[in-house]
Amino acid sequence: MLAAVGVLAHAAPTSAPPPPLEARRVALTSVDGKGGKGTPLYGVWIKARKSLGTDRKGQFPTVIALHGCGGLYSIIREGRGEFTPRHLAMARALTDAGYNVLFPDSFTPRGRRSTCQDSVAQREVSAMNRRYDVQAALHWVTTQSDVDVKRIALLGWSHGASTVLASLNLADTDVAVRKIQPRAAVAFYPDCRPYAKSSEPFKPAAPLLILMGENDDWTPPQACEAIEQKMKGSDTEIALRLYPDTYHDFDAPGLPVHVRMDVAGIGKPGEGVTSGGNPDARSQAYRSMLNFLDAKLNY
């Protein structure tokens, strides 16, 4: 179990670092919708650093951000987890823009650091199972006095982005009966295959923005393109942004492009998958994300 989070330093440092982010650990309980089994989890809660000018009686829009298969932390030292540069950068961008952020930790409380090397069949903590973690996070944020429950968004990366898709699909009863639904969702390079076929029902509960690299061979974009085509003319907006010469993890600050042979990708078997940052694509994606959230949450 990790110690309570105090401050999150910004990964930095080519210039004077901005003030650290004030964060605290909060308790969550993920309840399995099938058997009713409760799993104690926790999350990292970071409040908005400024008003958007549209807050209502001190209430702010809130983003629930879901980590990928590598987990929330780059390192755990002396019982304390340090956010990866990707999560730090996102926490900074959102809180500076006027959003509260909750990062649920789906792995550490379950004794896992990463599931990237596991095959899909080996992953006990699947995207479908993490829907219950999302439900726990939604329940927690709606109990906070500084959260506007009508302005909640989901955001995720890779495995967490696939969880976003699963958590949006009104074709699943667990999602459809939820009392609180997000008003927007952002997915960085999800696996769209479960919803790409025309025979597979996909009824998103909220407008969805998908951000991916054209060259992604870990979760190739073709399935997400199929979803975009499938949903044309529907009542709920799905927007896909593809960035050229860009791979999986493109928004990870300072991550060099490299091939991972330890991951069973969706691309060509035995050839590994490509992962690495692209600062230009990351900048464009952040701009698209913030514009999208502003349009959907700050009405």
PDB file of C-alpha atoms in Angstrom:
ATOM      1  CA  MET A   1       0.000   0.000   0.000  1.00  0.00           C
ATOM      2  CA  LEU A   2       1.380   3.387  -0.927  1.00  0.00           C
ATOM      3  CA  ALA A   3       1.724   6.224   1.520  1.00  0.00           C
ATOM      4  CA  ALA A   4      -0.611   9.177   1.065  1.00  0.00           C
ATOM      5  CA  VAL A   5       0.348  11.493  -1.761  1.00  0.00           C
ATOM      6  CA  GLY A   6       1.477  14.971  -0.741  1.00  0.00           C
ATOM      7  CA  VAL A   7       2.928  16.918  -3.651  1.00  0.00           C
ATOM      8  CA  LEU A   8       3.707  15.909  -7.209  1.00  0.00           C
ATOM      9  CA  ALA A   9       6.817  17.526  -8.586  1.00  0.00           C
ATOM     10  CA  HIS A  10       6.801  18.367 -12.258  1.00  0.00           C
ATOM     11  CA  ALA A  11       9.114  16.354 -14.448  1.00  0.00           C
ATOM     12  CA  ALA A  12      11.271  19.070 -15.508  1.00  0.00           C
ATOM     13  CA  PRO A  13      13.712  20.668 -16.106  1.00  0.00           C
ATOM     14  CA  THR A  14      15.042  22.816 -18.575  1.00  0.00           C
ATOM     15  CA  SER A  15      13.742  25.976 -16.877  1.00  0.00           C
ATOM     16  CA  ALA A  16      12.441  27.035 -13.498  1.00  0.00           C
ATOM     17  CA  PRO A  17       9.867  24.355 -12.544  1.00  0.00           C
ATOM     18  CA  PRO A  18       6.275  25.394 -11.912  1.00  0.00           C
ATOM     19  CA  PRO A  19       4.848  24.963  -8.423  1.00  0.00           C
ATOM     20  CA  PRO A  20       4.258  21.338  -7.402  1.00  0.00           C
ATOM     21  CA  LEU A  21       0.775  19.941  -7.736  1.00  0.00           C
ATOM     22  CA  GLU A  22      -1.018  19.447  -4.436  1.00  0.00           C
ATOM     23  CA  ALA A  23      -2.485  15.959  -4.393  1.00  0.00           C
ATOM     24  CA  ARG A  24      -4.017  13.570  -1.912  1.00  0.00           C
ATOM     25  CA  ARG A  25      -4.861   9.912  -1.935  1.00  0.00           C
ATOM     26  CA  VAL A  26      -8.532   8.998  -1.630  1.00  0.00           C
ATOM     27  CA  ALA A  27     -10.249   5.685  -0.952  1.00  0.00           C
ATOM     28  CA  LEU A  28     -12.435   4.039  -3.609  1.00  0.00           C
ATOM     29  CA  THR A  29     -14.365   0.772  -3.594  1.00  0.00           C
ATOM     30  CA  SER A  30     -14.845  -1.019  -6.893  1.00  0.00           C
ATOM     31  CA  VAL A  31     -17.908  -3.260  -6.750  1.00  0.00           C
ATOM     32  CA  ASP A  32     -18.185  -6.077  -9.288  1.00  0.00           C
ATOM     33  CA  GLY A  33     -21.549  -5.720 -10.979  1.00  0.00           C
ATOM     34  CA  LYS A  34     -21.972  -9.481 -11.347  1.00  0.00           C
ATOM     35  CA  GLY A  35     -21.163 -10.819  -7.895  1.00  0.00           C
ATOM     36  CA  GLY A  36     -21.248  -7.659  -5.845  1.00  0.00           C
ATOM     37  CA  LYS A  37     -17.681  -8.250  -4.607  1.00  0.00           C
ATOM     38  CA  GLY A  38     -16.008  -5.082  -3.316  1.00  0.00           C
ATOM     39  CA  THR A  39     -12.345  -4.343  -4.040  1.00  0.00           C
ATOM     40  CA  PRO A  40     -10.647  -1.547  -2.048  1.00  0.00           C
ATOM     41  CA  LEU A  41      -8.840   0.831  -4.394  1.00  0.00           C
ATOM     42  CA  TYR A  42      -7.549   4.353  -4.161  1.00  0.00           C
ATOM     43  CA  GLY A  43      -6.993   7.281  -6.412  1.00  0.00           C
ATOM     44  CA  VAL A  44      -4.971  10.481  -6.580  1.00  0.00           C
ATOM     45  CA  TRP A  45      -7.121  13.621  -6.345  1.00  0.00           C
ATOM     46  CA  ILE A  46      -5.828  16.960  -7.649  1.00  0.00           C
ATOM     47  CA  LYS A  47      -8.005  20.050  -7.543  1.00  0.00           C
ATOM     48  CA  ALA A  48      -8.353  22.663 -10.278  1.00  0.00           C
ATOM     49  CA  ARG A  49      -5.736  25.380  -9.929  1.00  0.00           C
ATOM     50  CA  LYS A  50      -7.848  28.193 -11.351  1.00  0.00           C
ATOM     51  CA  SER A  51     -11.400  29.062 -12.232  1.00  0.00           C
ATOM     52  CA  LEU A  52     -12.590  28.731 -15.798  1.00  0.00           C
ATOM     53  CA  GLY A  53     -14.868  31.660 -15.172  1.00  0.00           C
ATOM     54  CA  THR A  54     -17.839  29.304 -15.442  1.00  0.00           C
ATOM     55  CA  ASP A  55     -17.685  27.574 -12.075  1.00  0.00           C
ATOM     56  CA  ARG A  56     -20.994  27.434 -10.249  1.00  0.00           C
ATOM     57  CA  LYS A  57     -20.858  28.191  -6.551  1.00  0.00           C
ATOM     58  CA  GLY A  58     -17.306  26.894  -6.340  1.00  0.00           C
ATOM     59  CA  GLN A  59     -18.022  23.766  -8.380  1.00  0.00           C
ATOM     60  CA  PHE A  60     -15.699  22.781 -11.193  1.00  0.00           C
ATOM     61  CA  PRO A  61     -15.710  20.372 -14.139  1.00  0.00           C
ATOM     62  CA  THR A  62     -13.865  17.162 -13.336  1.00  0.00           C
ATOM     63  CA  VAL A  63     -11.891  14.589 -15.345  1.00  0.00           C
ATOM     64  CA  ILE A  64     -11.446  10.950 -14.312  1.00  0.00           C
ATOM     65  CA  ALA A  65      -8.124   9.876 -15.883  1.00  0.00           C
ATOM     66  CA  LEU A  66      -7.411   6.157 -16.388  1.00  0.00           C
ATOM     67  CA  HIS A  67      -3.833   4.895 -16.648  1.00  0.00           C
ATOM     68  CA  GLY A  68      -2.654   2.400 -19.249  1.00  0.00           C
ATOM     69  CA  CYS A  69      -1.185  -1.084 -18.862  1.00  0.00           C
ATOM     70  CA  GLY A  70       2.019   0.364 -17.358  1.00  0.00           C
ATOM     71  CA  GLY A  71       0.207   1.809 -14.343  1.00  0.00           C
ATOM     72  CA  LEU A  72       0.324   5.288 -12.805  1.00  0.00           C
ATOM     73  CA  TYR A  73       3.883   5.340 -11.521  1.00  0.00           C
ATOM     74  CA  SER A  74       7.356   5.454 -13.004  1.00  0.00           C
ATOM     75  CA  ILE A  75       8.830   4.287  -9.700  1.00  0.00           C
ATOM     76  CA  ILE A  76       7.666   3.301  -6.232  1.00  0.00           C
ATOM     77  CA  ARG A  77      10.154   4.223  -3.521  1.00  0.00           C
ATOM     78  CA  GLU A  78       9.704   3.828   0.223  1.00  0.00           C
ATOM     79  CA  GLY A  79       6.003   3.136  -0.212  1.00  0.00           C
ATOM     80  CA  ARG A  80       5.429   6.262  -2.279  1.00  0.00           C
ATOM     81  CA  GLY A  81       4.621   6.265  -5.974  1.00  0.00           C
ATOM     82  CA  GLU A  82       5.990   8.883  -8.355  1.00  0.00           C
ATOM     83  CA  PHE A  83       3.770   9.736 -11.316  1.00  0.00           C
ATOM     84  CA  THR A  84       5.121   9.072 -14.794  1.00  0.00           C
ATOM     85  CA  PRO A  85       5.941  12.177 -16.859  1.00  0.00           C
ATOM     86  CA  ARG A  86       2.814  11.492 -18.945  1.00  0.00           C
ATOM     87  CA  HIS A  87       0.490  11.615 -15.937  1.00  0.00           C
ATOM     88  CA  LEU A  88       2.266  14.640 -14.485  1.00  0.00           C
ATOM     89  CA  ALA A  89       1.938  16.499 -17.772  1.00  0.00           C
ATOM     90  CA  MET A  90      -1.759  15.691 -18.023  1.00  0.00           C
ATOM     91  CA  ALA A  91      -2.412  16.651 -14.398  1.00  0.00           C
ATOM     92  CA  ARG A  92      -0.701  19.973 -15.033  1.00  0.00           C
ATOM     93  CA  ALA A  93      -2.557  20.665 -18.290  1.00  0.00           C
ATOM     94  CA  LEU A  94      -5.993  19.885 -16.873  1.00  0.00           C
ATOM     95  CA  THR A  95      -5.676  21.570 -13.492  1.00  0.00           C
ATOM     96  CA  ASP A  96      -4.124  24.666 -15.075  1.00  0.00           C
ATOM     97  CA  ALA A  97      -7.112  24.760 -17.431  1.00  0.00           C
ATOM     98  CA  GLY A  98      -9.579  24.675 -14.525  1.00  0.00           C
ATOM     99  CA  TYR A  99     -10.454  20.991 -14.144  1.00  0.00           C
ATOM    100  CA  ASN A 100     -10.335  18.788 -11.063  1.00  0.00           C
ATOM    101  CA  VAL A 101      -8.666  15.445 -11.837  1.00  0.00           C
ATOM    102  CA  LEU A 102      -9.003  12.020 -10.233  1.00  0.00           C
ATOM    103  CA  PHE A 103      -6.505   9.311 -11.215  1.00  0.00           C
ATOM    104  CA  PRO A 104      -7.871   5.941 -10.014  1.00  0.00           C
ATOM    105  CA  ASP A 105      -5.134   3.344  -9.443  1.00  0.00           C
ATOM    106  CA  SER A 106      -6.457   0.024 -10.740  1.00  0.00           C
ATOM    107  CA  PHE A 107      -3.186  -1.906 -10.349  1.00  0.00           C
ATOM    108  CA  THR A 108      -1.198  -1.164  -7.181  1.00  0.00           C
ATOM    109  CA  PRO A 109      -4.023  -2.041  -4.738  1.00  0.00           C
ATOM    110  CA  ARG A 110      -4.366  -5.324  -6.626  1.00  0.00           C
ATOM    111  CA  GLY A 111      -0.658  -6.080  -6.289  1.00  0.00           C
ATOM    112  CA  ARG A 112       0.278  -5.271  -9.872  1.00  0.00           C
ATOM    113  CA  ARG A 113       2.684  -2.734 -11.335  1.00  0.00           C
ATOM    114  CA  SER A 114       2.093  -3.436 -15.018  1.00  0.00           C
ATOM    115  CA  THR A 115       0.153  -5.794 -17.270  1.00  0.00           C
ATOM    116  CA  CYS A 116       1.748  -4.759 -20.583  1.00  0.00           C
ATOM    117  CA  GLN A 117       3.617  -8.049 -20.940  1.00  0.00           C
ATOM    118  CA  ASP A 118       0.481 -10.126 -20.296  1.00  0.00           C
ATOM    119  CA  SER A 119      -1.604 -11.431 -23.139  1.00  0.00           C
ATOM    120  CA  VAL A 120      -5.189 -10.220 -23.259  1.00  0.00           C
ATOM    121  CA  ALA A 121      -6.314 -13.618 -21.949  1.00  0.00           C
ATOM    122  CA  GLN A 122      -3.902 -13.359 -18.987  1.00  0.00           C
ATOM    123  CA  ARG A 123      -5.092  -9.944 -17.826  1.00  0.00           C
ATOM    124  CA  GLU A 124      -7.225 -10.351 -14.739  1.00  0.00           C
ATOM    125  CA  VAL A 125      -7.734  -6.581 -14.663  1.00  0.00           C
ATOM    126  CA  SER A 126      -9.386  -6.211 -18.062  1.00  0.00           C
ATOM    127  CA  ALA A 127     -10.890  -3.122 -19.633  1.00  0.00           C
ATOM    128  CA  MET A 128     -14.335  -4.600 -19.053  1.00  0.00           C
ATOM    129  CA  ASN A 129     -13.572  -5.227 -15.366  1.00  0.00           C
ATOM    130  CA  ARG A 130     -12.202  -1.726 -14.943  1.00  0.00           C
ATOM    131  CA  ARG A 131     -15.669  -0.377 -15.748  1.00  0.00           C
ATOM    132  CA  TYR A 132     -16.404  -1.015 -12.076  1.00  0.00           C
ATOM    133  CA  ASP A 133     -13.374   1.084 -11.100  1.00  0.00           C
ATOM    134  CA  VAL A 134     -14.840   3.874 -13.220  1.00  0.00           C
ATOM    135  CA  GLN A 135     -18.152   3.470 -11.445  1.00  0.00           C
ATOM    136  CA  ALA A 136     -16.342   3.786  -8.095  1.00  0.00           C
ATOM    137  CA  ALA A 137     -14.571   6.923  -9.301  1.00  0.00           C
ATOM    138  CA  LEU A 138     -17.818   8.452 -10.551  1.00  0.00           C
ATOM    139  CA  HIS A 139     -19.462   7.746  -7.208  1.00  0.00           C
ATOM    140  CA  TRP A 140     -16.578   9.342  -5.292  1.00  0.00           C
ATOM    141  CA  VAL A 141     -16.361  12.551  -7.340  1.00  0.00           C
ATOM    142  CA  THR A 142     -20.106  13.121  -7.077  1.00  0.00           C
ATOM    143  CA  THR A 143     -19.754  13.268  -3.276  1.00  0.00           C
ATOM    144  CA  GLN A 144     -17.326  16.202  -3.480  1.00  0.00           C
ATOM    145  CA  SER A 145     -18.728  19.665  -2.864  1.00  0.00           C
ATOM    146  CA  ASP A 146     -16.413  21.288  -5.433  1.00  0.00           C
ATOM    147  CA  VAL A 147     -17.439  18.982  -8.294  1.00  0.00           C
ATOM    148  CA  ASP A 148     -20.167  19.922 -10.747  1.00  0.00           C
ATOM    149  CA  VAL A 149     -21.784  16.518 -11.310  1.00  0.00           C
ATOM    150  CA  LYS A 150     -23.180  17.687 -14.646  1.00  0.00           C
ATOM    151  CA  ARG A 151     -19.672  18.329 -15.966  1.00  0.00           C
ATOM    152  CA  ILE A 152     -17.682  15.110 -15.652  1.00  0.00           C
ATOM    153  CA  ALA A 153     -15.458  13.605 -18.353  1.00  0.00           C
ATOM    154  CA  LEU A 154     -13.557  10.347 -18.742  1.00  0.00           C
ATOM    155  CA  LEU A 155     -10.034  10.202 -20.159  1.00  0.00           C
ATOM    156  CA  GLY A 156      -7.686   7.278 -20.652  1.00  0.00           C
ATOM    157  CA  TRP A 157      -4.545   5.949 -22.298  1.00  0.00           C
ATOM    158  CA  SER A 158      -4.285   2.617 -24.147  1.00  0.00           C
ATOM    159  CA  HIS A 159      -5.688   0.029 -21.676  1.00  0.00           C
ATOM    160  CA  GLY A 160      -7.314   2.926 -19.819  1.00  0.00           C
ATOM    161  CA  ALA A 161      -8.636   4.291 -23.123  1.00  0.00           C
ATOM    162  CA  SER A 162     -10.131   0.879 -23.889  1.00  0.00           C
ATOM    163  CA  THR A 163     -11.704   1.099 -20.422  1.00  0.00           C
ATOM    164  CA  VAL A 164     -13.170   4.468 -21.434  1.00  0.00           C
ATOM    165  CA  LEU A 165     -14.868   2.828 -24.431  1.00  0.00           C
ATOM    166  CA  ALA A 166     -16.217  -0.001 -22.274  1.00  0.00           C
ATOM    167  CA  SER A 167     -17.423   2.512 -19.671  1.00  0.00           C
ATOM    168  CA  LEU A 168     -19.315   4.522 -22.284  1.00  0.00           C
ATOM    169  CA  ASN A 169     -21.183   1.730 -24.035  1.00  0.00           C
ATOM    170  CA  LEU A 170     -24.883   1.992 -23.223  1.00  0.00           C
ATOM    171  CA  ALA A 171     -25.373  -1.391 -24.893  1.00  0.00           C
ATOM    172  CA  ASP A 172     -24.081  -2.860 -21.600  1.00  0.00           C
ATOM    173  CA  THR A 173     -26.673  -2.847 -18.812  1.00  0.00           C
ATOM    174  CA  ASP A 174     -24.128  -1.894 -16.139  1.00  0.00           C
ATOM    175  CA  VAL A 175     -23.430   1.313 -18.046  1.00  0.00           C
ATOM    176  CA  ALA A 176     -27.004   2.033 -19.070  1.00  0.00           C
ATOM    177  CA  VAL A 177     -28.366   1.940 -15.509  1.00  0.00           C
ATOM    178  CA  ARG A 178     -25.713   4.270 -14.106  1.00  0.00           C
ATOM    179  CA  LYS A 179     -27.290   7.316 -12.463  1.00  0.00           C
ATOM    180  CA  ILE A 180     -24.374   9.616 -13.312  1.00  0.00           C
ATOM    181  CA  GLN A 181     -23.086   9.633 -16.890  1.00  0.00           C
ATOM    182  CA  PRO A 182     -20.076  11.558 -18.195  1.00  0.00           C
ATOM    183  CA  ARG A 183     -20.704  14.420 -20.601  1.00  0.00           C
ATOM    184  CA  ALA A 184     -17.537  13.815 -22.641  1.00  0.00           C
ATOM    185  CA  ALA A 185     -14.722  11.307 -23.068  1.00  0.00           C
ATOM    186  CA  VAL A 186     -11.193  11.366 -24.496  1.00  0.00           C
ATOM    187  CA  ALA A 187      -9.311   8.200 -25.480  1.00  0.00           C
ATOM    188  CA  PHE A 188      -5.596   8.154 -26.306  1.00  0.00           C
ATOM    189  CA  TYR A 189      -4.812   5.174 -28.600  1.00  0.00           C
ATOM    190  CA  PRO A 190      -7.461   2.654 -27.425  1.00  0.00           C
ATOM    191  CA  ASP A 191      -8.068  -0.844 -28.765  1.00  0.00           C
ATOM    192  CA  CYS A 192     -11.255  -0.267 -30.761  1.00  0.00           C
ATOM    193  CA  ARG A 193     -11.602  -3.804 -32.117  1.00  0.00           C
ATOM    194  CA  PRO A 194     -14.384  -4.954 -29.749  1.00  0.00           C
ATOM    195  CA  TYR A 195     -16.703  -2.287 -31.211  1.00  0.00           C
ATOM    196  CA  ALA A 196     -15.551  -2.007 -34.826  1.00  0.00           C
ATOM    197  CA  LYS A 197     -17.719  -4.703 -36.401  1.00  0.00           C
ATOM    198  CA  SER A 198     -21.093  -3.565 -37.670  1.00  0.00           C
ATOM    199  CA  SER A 199     -22.739  -6.388 -35.715  1.00  0.00           C
ATOM    200  CA  GLU A 200     -21.282  -5.225 -32.394  1.00  0.00           C
ATOM    201  CA  PRO A 201     -23.493  -2.675 -30.605  1.00  0.00           C
ATOM    202  CA  PHE A 202     -21.744   0.506 -29.519  1.00  0.00           C
ATOM    203  CA  LYS A 203     -23.887   3.285 -28.095  1.00  0.00           C
ATOM    204  CA  PRO A 204     -21.631   5.830 -26.396  1.00  0.00           C
ATOM    205  CA  ALA A 205     -23.137   7.698 -23.474  1.00  0.00           C
ATOM    206  CA  ALA A 206     -21.247  10.880 -24.355  1.00  0.00           C
ATOM    207  CA  PRO A 207     -19.332  12.553 -27.191  1.00  0.00           C
ATOM    208  CA  LEU A 208     -15.973  10.841 -27.708  1.00  0.00           C
ATOM    209  CA  LEU A 209     -12.627  12.143 -28.976  1.00  0.00           C
ATOM    210  CA  ILE A 210     -10.041   9.525 -30.012  1.00  0.00           C
ATOM    211  CA  LEU A 211      -6.391  10.589 -30.426  1.00  0.00           C
ATOM    212  CA  MET A 212      -3.939   8.208 -32.158  1.00  0.00           C
ATOM    213  CA  GLY A 213      -0.814   7.937 -34.256  1.00  0.00           C
ATOM    214  CA  GLU A 214      -1.189   6.833 -37.869  1.00  0.00           C
ATOM    215  CA  ASN A 215       1.745   4.443 -37.420  1.00  0.00           C
ATOM    216  CA  ASP A 216       0.492   2.835 -34.191  1.00  0.00           C
ATOM    217  CA  ASP A 217       1.249  -0.902 -34.444  1.00  0.00           C
ATOM    218  CA  TRP A 218       0.315  -1.661 -30.822  1.00  0.00           C
ATOM    219  CA  THR A 219      -3.324  -0.620 -31.170  1.00  0.00           C
ATOM    220  CA  PRO A 220      -3.593   0.103 -34.914  1.00  0.00           C
ATOM    221  CA  PRO A 221      -6.040   2.879 -35.811  1.00  0.00           C
ATOM    222  CA  GLN A 222      -7.996   0.981 -38.463  1.00  0.00           C
ATOM    223  CA  ALA A 223     -10.516  -0.356 -35.951  1.00  0.00           C
ATOM    224  CA  CYS A 224     -11.094   3.155 -34.572  1.00  0.00           C
ATOM    225  CA  GLU A 225     -11.568   4.429 -38.124  1.00  0.00           C
ATOM    226  CA  ALA A 226     -14.201   1.720 -38.559  1.00  0.00           C
ATOM    227  CA  ILE A 227     -16.010   2.937 -35.423  1.00  0.00           C
ATOM    228  CA  GLU A 228     -15.929   6.510 -36.692  1.00  0.00           C
ATOM    229  CA  GLN A 229     -17.508   5.407 -39.979  1.00  0.00           C
ATOM    230  CA  LYS A 230     -19.999   3.181 -38.189  1.00  0.00           C
ATOM    231  CA  MET A 231     -21.182   6.054 -35.993  1.00  0.00           C
ATOM    232  CA  LYS A 232     -21.610   8.636 -38.740  1.00  0.00           C
ATOM    233  CA  GLY A 233     -25.099  10.073 -38.603  1.00  0.00           C
ATOM    234  CA  SER A 234     -25.660   8.965 -35.006  1.00  0.00           C
ATOM    235  CA  ASP A 235     -26.862  11.292 -32.274  1.00  0.00           C
ATOM    236  CA  THR A 236     -23.556  11.061 -30.388  1.00  0.00           C
ATOM    237  CA  GLU A 237     -20.406  12.598 -31.805  1.00  0.00           C
ATOM    238  CA  ILE A 238     -17.277  10.498 -32.285  1.00  0.00           C
ATOM    239  CA  ALA A 239     -14.219  12.374 -33.551  1.00  0.00           C
ATOM    240  CA  LEU A 240     -10.954  10.647 -34.510  1.00  0.00           C
ATOM    241  CA  ARG A 241      -7.683  12.571 -34.806  1.00  0.00           C
ATOM    242  CA  LEU A 242      -4.753  10.763 -36.427  1.00  0.00           C
ATOM    243  CA  TYR A 243      -1.211  12.146 -36.353  1.00  0.00           C
ATOM    244  CA  PRO A 244       1.290  11.253 -39.112  1.00  0.00           C
ATOM    245  CA  ASP A 245       4.667   9.648 -38.362  1.00  0.00           C
ATOM    246  CA  THR A 246       3.403   8.933 -34.858  1.00  0.00           C
ATOM    247  CA  TYR A 247       3.312   5.790 -32.702  1.00  0.00           C
ATOM    248  CA  HIS A 248       1.802   4.465 -29.475  1.00  0.00           C
ATOM    249  CA  ASP A 249       2.614   6.549 -26.361  1.00  0.00           C
ATOM    250  CA  PHE A 250       3.153   9.622 -28.543  1.00  0.00           C
ATOM    251  CA  ASP A 251       2.167  11.957 -25.698  1.00  0.00           C
ATOM    252  CA  ALA A 252       4.774  10.594 -23.250  1.00  0.00           C
ATOM    253  CA  PRO A 253       7.285  13.417 -22.641  1.00  0.00           C
ATOM    254  CA  GLY A 254      10.890  12.478 -23.365  1.00  0.00           C
ATOM    255  CA  LEU A 255      10.173   8.882 -24.414  1.00  0.00           C
ATOM    256  CA  PRO A 256      12.385   7.947 -27.401  1.00  0.00           C
ATOM    257  CA  VAL A 257      10.852   5.933 -30.218  1.00  0.00           C
ATOM    258  CA  HIS A 258      11.795   2.294 -29.696  1.00  0.00           C
ATOM    259  CA  VAL A 259      10.563  -1.227 -30.396  1.00  0.00           C
ATOM    260  CA  ARG A 260       9.263  -3.320 -27.507  1.00  0.00           C
ATOM    261  CA  MET A 261       9.635  -7.054 -28.022  1.00  0.00           C
ATOM    262  CA  ASP A 262       8.057  -7.817 -24.634  1.00  0.00           C
ATOM    263  CA  VAL A 263       4.566  -6.782 -25.702  1.00  0.00           C
ATOM    264  CA  ALA A 264       2.126  -8.915 -27.672  1.00  0.00           C
ATOM    265  CA  GLY A 265       0.827  -6.290 -30.043  1.00  0.00           C
ATOM    266  CA  ILE A 266      -2.104  -6.380 -32.387  1.00  0.00           C
ATOM    267  CA  GLY A 267       0.162  -5.827 -35.380  1.00  0.00           C
ATOM    268  CA  LYS A 268       2.486  -8.391 -36.947  1.00  0.00           C
ATOM    269  CA  PRO A 269       3.222 -11.319 -34.597  1.00  0.00           C
ATOM    270  CA  GLY A 270       6.838 -11.659 -33.485  1.00  0.00           C
ATOM    271  CA  GLU A 271       7.876  -8.183 -34.608  1.00  0.00           C
ATOM    272  CA  GLY A 272       7.156  -6.335 -31.388  1.00  0.00           C
ATOM    273  CA  VAL A 273       5.447  -2.964 -31.126  1.00  0.00           C
ATOM    274  CA  THR A 274       6.699   0.584 -31.512  1.00  0.00           C
ATOM    275  CA  SER A 275       6.396   3.117 -28.706  1.00  0.00           C
ATOM    276  CA  GLY A 276       7.657   6.661 -28.380  1.00  0.00           C
ATOM    277  CA  GLY A 277       6.885  10.318 -27.981  1.00  0.00           C
ATOM    278  CA  ASN A 278       6.212  12.906 -30.654  1.00  0.00           C
ATOM    279  CA  PRO A 279       6.242  16.422 -29.167  1.00  0.00           C
ATOM    280  CA  ASP A 280       4.433  18.014 -32.104  1.00  0.00           C
ATOM    281  CA  ALA A 281       1.648  15.412 -32.076  1.00  0.00           C
ATOM    282  CA  ARG A 282       1.391  15.694 -28.303  1.00  0.00           C
ATOM    283  CA  SER A 283       0.996  19.480 -28.528  1.00  0.00           C
ATOM    284  CA  GLN A 284      -1.713  19.146 -31.189  1.00  0.00           C
ATOM    285  CA  ALA A 285      -3.494  16.418 -29.228  1.00  0.00           C
ATOM    286  CA  TYR A 286      -3.512  18.468 -26.018  1.00  0.00           C
ATOM    287  CA  ARG A 287      -4.942  21.410 -27.923  1.00  0.00           C
ATOM    288  CA  SER A 288      -7.673  19.221 -29.440  1.00  0.00           C
ATOM    289  CA  MET A 289      -8.404  17.671 -26.050  1.00  0.00           C
ATOM    290  CA  LEU A 290      -8.727  20.986 -24.232  1.00  0.00           C
ATOM    291  CA  ASN A 291     -10.887  22.493 -26.991  1.00  0.00           C
ATOM    292  CA  PHE A 292     -13.116  19.402 -26.946  1.00  0.00           C
ATOM    293  CA  LEU A 293     -13.515  19.415 -23.168  1.00  0.00           C
ATOM    294  CA  ASP A 294     -14.230  23.121 -23.170  1.00  0.00           C
ATOM    295  CA  ALA A 295     -16.921  22.725 -25.811  1.00  0.00           C
ATOM    296  CA  LYS A 296     -18.604  19.776 -24.080  1.00  0.00           C
ATOM    297  CA  LEU A 297     -18.281  20.694 -20.388  1.00  0.00           C
ATOM    298  CA  ASN A 298     -18.278  24.470 -20.213  1.00  0.00           C
ATOM    299  CA  TYR A 299     -21.575  25.151 -21.901  1.00  0.00           C
TER     300      TYR A 299
END
